[in-house]
Short mmCIF file of C-alpha atoms in Angstrom, two decimals:
data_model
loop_
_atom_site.label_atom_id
_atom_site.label_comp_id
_atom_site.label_asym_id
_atom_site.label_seq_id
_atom_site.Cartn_x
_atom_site.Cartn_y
_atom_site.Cartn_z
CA UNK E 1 17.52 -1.07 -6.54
CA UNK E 2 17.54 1.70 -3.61
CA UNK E 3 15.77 1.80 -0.17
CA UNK E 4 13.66 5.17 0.17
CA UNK E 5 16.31 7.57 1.97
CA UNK E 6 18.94 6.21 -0.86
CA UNK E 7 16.16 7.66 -3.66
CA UNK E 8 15.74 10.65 -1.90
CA UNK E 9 18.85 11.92 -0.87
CA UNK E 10 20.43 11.05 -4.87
CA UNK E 11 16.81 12.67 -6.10
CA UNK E 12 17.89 15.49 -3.93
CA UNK E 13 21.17 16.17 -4.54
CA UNK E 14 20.40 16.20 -8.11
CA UNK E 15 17.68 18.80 -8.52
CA UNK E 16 19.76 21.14 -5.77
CA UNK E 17 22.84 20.58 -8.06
CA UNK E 18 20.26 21.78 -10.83
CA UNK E 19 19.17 24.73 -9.07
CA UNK E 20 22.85 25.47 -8.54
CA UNK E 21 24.01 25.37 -12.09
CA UNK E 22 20.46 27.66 -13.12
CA UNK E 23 21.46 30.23 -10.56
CA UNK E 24 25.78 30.61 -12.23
CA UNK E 25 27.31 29.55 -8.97
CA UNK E 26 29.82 26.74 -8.38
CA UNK E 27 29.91 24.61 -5.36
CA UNK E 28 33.03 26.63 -4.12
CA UNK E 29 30.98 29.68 -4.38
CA UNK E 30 28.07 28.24 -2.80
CA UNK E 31 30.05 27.33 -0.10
CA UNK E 32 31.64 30.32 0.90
CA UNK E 33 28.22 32.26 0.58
CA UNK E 34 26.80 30.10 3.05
CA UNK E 35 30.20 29.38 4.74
CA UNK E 36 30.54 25.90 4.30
CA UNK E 37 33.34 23.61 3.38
CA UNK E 38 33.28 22.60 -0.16
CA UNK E 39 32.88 19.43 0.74
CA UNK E 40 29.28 19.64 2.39
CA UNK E 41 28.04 20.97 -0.92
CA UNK E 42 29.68 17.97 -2.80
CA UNK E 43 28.00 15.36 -0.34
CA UNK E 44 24.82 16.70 -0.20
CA UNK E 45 25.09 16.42 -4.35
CA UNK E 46 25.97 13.87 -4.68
CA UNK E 47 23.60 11.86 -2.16
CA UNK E 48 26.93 11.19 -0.27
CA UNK E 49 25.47 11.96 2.98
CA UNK E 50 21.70 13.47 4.19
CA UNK E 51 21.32 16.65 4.25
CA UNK E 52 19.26 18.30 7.12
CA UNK E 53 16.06 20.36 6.14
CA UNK E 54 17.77 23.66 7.67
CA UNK E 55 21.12 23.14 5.03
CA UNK E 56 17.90 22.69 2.06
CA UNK E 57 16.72 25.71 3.49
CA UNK E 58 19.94 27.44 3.34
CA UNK E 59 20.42 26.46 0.11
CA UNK E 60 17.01 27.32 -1.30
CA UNK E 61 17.32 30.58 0.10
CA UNK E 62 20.95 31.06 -1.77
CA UNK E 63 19.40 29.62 -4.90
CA UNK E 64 16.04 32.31 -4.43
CA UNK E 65 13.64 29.28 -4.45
CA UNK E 66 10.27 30.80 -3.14
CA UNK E 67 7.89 28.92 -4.36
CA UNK E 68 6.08 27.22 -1.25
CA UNK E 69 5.22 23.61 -2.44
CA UNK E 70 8.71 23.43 -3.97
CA UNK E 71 10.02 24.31 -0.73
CA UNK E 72 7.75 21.35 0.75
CA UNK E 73 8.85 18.90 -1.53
CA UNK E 74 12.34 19.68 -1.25
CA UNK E 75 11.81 19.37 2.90
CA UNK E 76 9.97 15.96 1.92
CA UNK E 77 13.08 14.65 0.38
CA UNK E 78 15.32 15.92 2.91
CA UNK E 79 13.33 13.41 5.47
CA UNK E 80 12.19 16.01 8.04
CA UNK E 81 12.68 14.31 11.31
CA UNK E 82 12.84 17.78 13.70
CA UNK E 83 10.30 19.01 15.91
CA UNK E 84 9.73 21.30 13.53
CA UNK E 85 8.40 19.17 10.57
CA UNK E 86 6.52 16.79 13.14
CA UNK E 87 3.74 19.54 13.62
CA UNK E 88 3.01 19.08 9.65
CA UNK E 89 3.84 15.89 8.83
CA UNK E 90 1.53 13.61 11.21
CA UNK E 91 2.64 10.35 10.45
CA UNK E 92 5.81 11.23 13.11
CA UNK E 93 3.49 10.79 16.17
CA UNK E 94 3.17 7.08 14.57
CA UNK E 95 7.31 6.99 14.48
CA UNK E 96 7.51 4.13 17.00
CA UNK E 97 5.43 2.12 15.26
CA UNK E 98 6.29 2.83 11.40
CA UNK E 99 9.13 1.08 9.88
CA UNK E 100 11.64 4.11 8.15
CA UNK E 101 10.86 2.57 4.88
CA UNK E 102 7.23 3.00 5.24
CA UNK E 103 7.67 6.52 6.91
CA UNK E 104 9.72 7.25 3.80
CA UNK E 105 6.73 6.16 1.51
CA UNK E 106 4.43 8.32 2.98
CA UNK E 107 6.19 11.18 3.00
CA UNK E 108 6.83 10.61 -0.99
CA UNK E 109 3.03 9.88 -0.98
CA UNK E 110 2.34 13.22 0.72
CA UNK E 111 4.19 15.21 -1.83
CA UNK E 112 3.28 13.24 -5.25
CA UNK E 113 0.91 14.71 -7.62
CA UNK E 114 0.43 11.50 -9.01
CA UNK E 115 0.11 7.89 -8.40
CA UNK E 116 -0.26 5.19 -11.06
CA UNK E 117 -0.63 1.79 -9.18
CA UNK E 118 -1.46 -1.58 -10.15
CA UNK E 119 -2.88 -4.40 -7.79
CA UNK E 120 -3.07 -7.94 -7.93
CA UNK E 121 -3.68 -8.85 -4.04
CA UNK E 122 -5.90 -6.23 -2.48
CA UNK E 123 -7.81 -2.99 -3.41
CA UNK E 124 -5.09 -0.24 -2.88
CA UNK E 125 -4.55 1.28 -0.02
CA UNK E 126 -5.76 4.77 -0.65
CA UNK E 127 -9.21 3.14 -1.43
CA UNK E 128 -9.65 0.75 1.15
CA UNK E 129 -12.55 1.10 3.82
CA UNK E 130 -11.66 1.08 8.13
CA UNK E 131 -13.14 -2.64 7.90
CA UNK E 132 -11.01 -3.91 5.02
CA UNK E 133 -7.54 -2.04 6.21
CA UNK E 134 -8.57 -3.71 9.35
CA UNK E 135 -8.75 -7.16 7.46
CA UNK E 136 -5.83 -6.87 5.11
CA UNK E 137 -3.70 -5.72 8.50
CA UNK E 138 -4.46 -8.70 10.55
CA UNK E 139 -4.37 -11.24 7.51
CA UNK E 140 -0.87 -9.99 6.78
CA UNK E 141 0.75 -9.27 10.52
CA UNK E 142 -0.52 -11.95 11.96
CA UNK E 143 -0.73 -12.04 16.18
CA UNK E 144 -0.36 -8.35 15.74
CA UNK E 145 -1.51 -6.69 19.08
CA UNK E 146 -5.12 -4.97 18.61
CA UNK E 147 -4.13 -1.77 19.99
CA UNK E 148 -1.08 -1.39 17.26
CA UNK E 149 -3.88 -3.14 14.31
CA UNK E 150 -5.59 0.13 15.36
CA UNK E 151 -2.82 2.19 14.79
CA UNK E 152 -2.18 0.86 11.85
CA UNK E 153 -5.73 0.97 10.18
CA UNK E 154 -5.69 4.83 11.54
CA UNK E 155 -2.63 5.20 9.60
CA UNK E 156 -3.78 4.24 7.06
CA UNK E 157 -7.25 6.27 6.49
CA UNK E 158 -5.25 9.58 7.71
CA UNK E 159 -3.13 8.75 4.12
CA UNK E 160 -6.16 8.96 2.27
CA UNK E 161 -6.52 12.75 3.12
CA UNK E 162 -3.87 12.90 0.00
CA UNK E 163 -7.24 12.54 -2.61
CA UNK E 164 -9.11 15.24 -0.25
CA UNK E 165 -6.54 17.66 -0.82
CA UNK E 166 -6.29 21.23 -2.67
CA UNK E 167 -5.13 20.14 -5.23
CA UNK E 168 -6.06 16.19 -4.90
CA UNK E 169 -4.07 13.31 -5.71
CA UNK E 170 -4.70 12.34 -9.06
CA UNK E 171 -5.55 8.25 -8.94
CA UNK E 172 -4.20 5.90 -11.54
CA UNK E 173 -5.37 2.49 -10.19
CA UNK E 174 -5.76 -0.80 -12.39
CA UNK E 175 -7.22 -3.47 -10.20
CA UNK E 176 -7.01 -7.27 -11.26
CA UNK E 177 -10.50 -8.99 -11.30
CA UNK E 178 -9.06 -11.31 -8.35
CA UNK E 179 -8.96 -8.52 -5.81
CA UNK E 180 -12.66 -7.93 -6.07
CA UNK E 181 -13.44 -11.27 -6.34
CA UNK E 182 -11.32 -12.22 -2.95
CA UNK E 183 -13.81 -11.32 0.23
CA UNK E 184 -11.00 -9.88 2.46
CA UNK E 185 -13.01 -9.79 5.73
CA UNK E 186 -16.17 -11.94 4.48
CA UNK E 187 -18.84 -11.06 2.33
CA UNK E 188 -20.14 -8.15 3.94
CA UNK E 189 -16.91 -6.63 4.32
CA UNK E 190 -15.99 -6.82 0.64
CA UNK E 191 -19.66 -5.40 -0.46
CA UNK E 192 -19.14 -2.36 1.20
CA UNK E 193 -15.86 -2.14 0.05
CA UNK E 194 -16.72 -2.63 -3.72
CA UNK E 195 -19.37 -0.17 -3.22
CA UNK E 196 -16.68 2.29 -1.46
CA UNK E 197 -15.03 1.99 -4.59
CA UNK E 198 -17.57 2.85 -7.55
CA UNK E 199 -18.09 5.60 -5.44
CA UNK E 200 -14.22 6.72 -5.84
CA UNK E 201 -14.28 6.10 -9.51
CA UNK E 202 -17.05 8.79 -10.14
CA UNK E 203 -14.49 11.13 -8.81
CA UNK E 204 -12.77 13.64 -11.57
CA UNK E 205 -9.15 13.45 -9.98
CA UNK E 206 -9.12 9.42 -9.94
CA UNK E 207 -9.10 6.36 -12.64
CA UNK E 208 -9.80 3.21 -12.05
CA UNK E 209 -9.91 0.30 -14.02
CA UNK E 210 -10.84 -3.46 -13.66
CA UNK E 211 -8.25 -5.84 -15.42
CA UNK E 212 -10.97 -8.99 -16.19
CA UNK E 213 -10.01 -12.65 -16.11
CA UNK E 214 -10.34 -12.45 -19.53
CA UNK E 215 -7.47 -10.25 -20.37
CA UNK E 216 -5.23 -13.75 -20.08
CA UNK E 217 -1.34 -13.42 -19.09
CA UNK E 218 -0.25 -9.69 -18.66
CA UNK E 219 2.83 -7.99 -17.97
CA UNK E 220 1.02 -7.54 -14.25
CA UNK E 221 2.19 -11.37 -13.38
CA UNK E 222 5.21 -10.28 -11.99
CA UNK E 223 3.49 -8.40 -9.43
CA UNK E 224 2.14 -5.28 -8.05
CA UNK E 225 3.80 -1.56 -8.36
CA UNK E 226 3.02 1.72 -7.80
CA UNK E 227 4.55 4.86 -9.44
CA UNK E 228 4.94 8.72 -7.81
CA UNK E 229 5.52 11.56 -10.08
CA UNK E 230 6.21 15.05 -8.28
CA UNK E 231 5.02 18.50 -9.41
CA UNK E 232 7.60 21.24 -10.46
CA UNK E 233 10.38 18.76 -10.75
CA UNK E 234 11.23 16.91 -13.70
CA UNK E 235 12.37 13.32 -13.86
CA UNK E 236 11.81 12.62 -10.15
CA UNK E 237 9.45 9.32 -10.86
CA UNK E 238 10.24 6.44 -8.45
CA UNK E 239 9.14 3.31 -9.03
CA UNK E 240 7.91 1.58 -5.59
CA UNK E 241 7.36 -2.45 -5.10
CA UNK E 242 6.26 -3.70 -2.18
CA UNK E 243 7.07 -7.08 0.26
CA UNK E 244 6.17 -8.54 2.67
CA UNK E 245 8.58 -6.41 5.42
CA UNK E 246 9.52 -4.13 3.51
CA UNK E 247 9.49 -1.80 -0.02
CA UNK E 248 12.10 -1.28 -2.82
CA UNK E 249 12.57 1.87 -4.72
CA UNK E 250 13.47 2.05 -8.28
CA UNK E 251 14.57 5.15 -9.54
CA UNK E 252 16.64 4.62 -12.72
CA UNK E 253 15.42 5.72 -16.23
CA UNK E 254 15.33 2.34 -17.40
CA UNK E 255 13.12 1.06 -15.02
CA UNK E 256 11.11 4.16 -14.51
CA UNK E 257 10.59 3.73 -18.43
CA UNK E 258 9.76 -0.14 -18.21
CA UNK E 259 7.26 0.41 -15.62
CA UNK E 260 5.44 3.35 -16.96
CA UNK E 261 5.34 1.64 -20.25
CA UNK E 262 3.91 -1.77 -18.04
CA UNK E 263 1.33 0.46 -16.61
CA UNK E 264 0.41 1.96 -20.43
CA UNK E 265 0.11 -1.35 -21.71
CA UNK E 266 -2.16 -2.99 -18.61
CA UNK E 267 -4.42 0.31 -19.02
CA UNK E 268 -5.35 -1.18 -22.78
CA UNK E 269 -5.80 -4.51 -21.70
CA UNK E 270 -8.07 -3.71 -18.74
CA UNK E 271 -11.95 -2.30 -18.98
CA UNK E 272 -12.20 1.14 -19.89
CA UNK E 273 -13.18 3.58 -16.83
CA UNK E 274 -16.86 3.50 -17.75
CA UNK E 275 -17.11 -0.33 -18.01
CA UNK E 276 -15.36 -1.09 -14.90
CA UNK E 277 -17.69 1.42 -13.22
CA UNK E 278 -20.60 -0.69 -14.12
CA UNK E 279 -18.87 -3.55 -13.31
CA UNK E 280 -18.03 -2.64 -9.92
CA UNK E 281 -21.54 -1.22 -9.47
CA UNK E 282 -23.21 -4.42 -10.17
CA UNK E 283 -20.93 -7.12 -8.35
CA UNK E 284 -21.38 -4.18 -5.18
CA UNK E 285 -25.33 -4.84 -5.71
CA UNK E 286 -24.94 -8.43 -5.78
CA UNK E 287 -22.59 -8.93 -2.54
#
């Protein structure tokens, strides 16, 4: 198990070691073409060391990589941090106040084409109203100044722009019964919140499920997870469980294979899309 900039910079390395081998060059040639020492190409490959966004974008270049969102994603995995990427990625005006790890998971977030999630605590994040993120923030950082609770709930709603997109996120969510049945902020809090989300789950681009009491024990026990997949690069999935300070990355084929086969399997136990619509539409009525 790998921290975020671990993932990304192996993730990295790999696909520009791909795009190497596809274009007939060798790292020595690479090198001199761009005049580097051998060595930087070999680090960068290996996820040795982080490579800066302007040595991707030397390399891209070399390699005749054009294609605009590959270039993005390849910039999100480099980690951005110049002045340059701050004026499109807007979670660095929030850098003081973001742990790297979750600054890392946004970025990912901002790039994925999908997200398969399951929840067992609270309705995920991406779904949550400004009154519940303000809840679920002070519940879990307790004596947390209101001025950075505000940040934080900002942050936030400015992720959800991700299913508002062109193209959106696509949504995989499977939501244990005990999320909706917890009122995180009282009971008017949760009733708009349960009606905020049969609202999302009439959308095309997202599924959501309800996993009932009645499903019994469940490979789910063990605890929430989320999983990115990436457009236009194979075998980049990365596994993502979260705690309480911070979030651990999974990104090897065993796991990514356990995980996506956890997620298949909760998907058949839980309510199919249409049934957990009307379920969420009539506990919404009745809160």
């Amino acid at each position: 198990m790998k921290y975020g900039p671990a993932v990304r910079r192996r993730k990295l390395g790999a696909e520009l070691r791909a795009l190497r081998d596809r274009a007939g060059l060798t790292s020595g040639e690479v090198a001199q073409l761009v005049g580097w020492h051998q060595s930087k190409v070999s680090r960068i490959e290996t996820g040795a060391s982080n490579a800066k966004p302007a040595d991707v974008g030397v390399l891209l270049d070399t390699y005749d990589v054009r294609d605009p969102q590959l270039r993005a994603l390849f910039e999100a995995l480099a980690g951005a941090d110049g002045e340059g990427a701050a004026r499109h990625q807007w979670w660095h005006a929030y850098k003081g106040l973001l742990p790297p790890e979750y600054r890392d998971f946004i970025s990912l977030e901002s790039q994925a084409c999908r997200v398969r999630t399951l929840e067992t605590a609270v309705v995920p994040g991406l779904l949550q109203t400004p009154e519940y993120a303000r809840a679920v923030t002070r519940a879990a950082l307790d004596g947390l100044p209101e001025g950075q609770v505000d940040e934080l709930v900002q942050v936030r709603l400015a992720r959800q722009d991700v299913l508002r997109g062109e193209p959106p996120l696509e949504l995989s969510a499977v939501i244990d019964e005990a999320v909706l049945r917890r009122p995180v902020g009282g009971y008017g809090v949760m009733g708009r919140q349960l009606r905020r989300l049969a609202e999302v789950a009439r959308l095309p681009h997202v599924s959501l499920q309800v996993l009932p009491f009645a499903a019994g024990g469940h490979v789910g026990l063990t605890g929430p997870f989320l999983i990115f997949s990436f457009p236009n690069i194979a075998d980049l999935d990365v596994v993502v469980l979260d705690h309480l300070t911070s979030s651990l990355y999974l990104e090897r084929k065993e796991d990514l294979k356990a995980y996506s086969e956890a997620f298949n399997s909760l998907q058949e136990q839980a309510l199919s899309t249409e049934d957990s619509l009307e379920y969420l539409t009539g506990i919404g009525e009745g809160t």
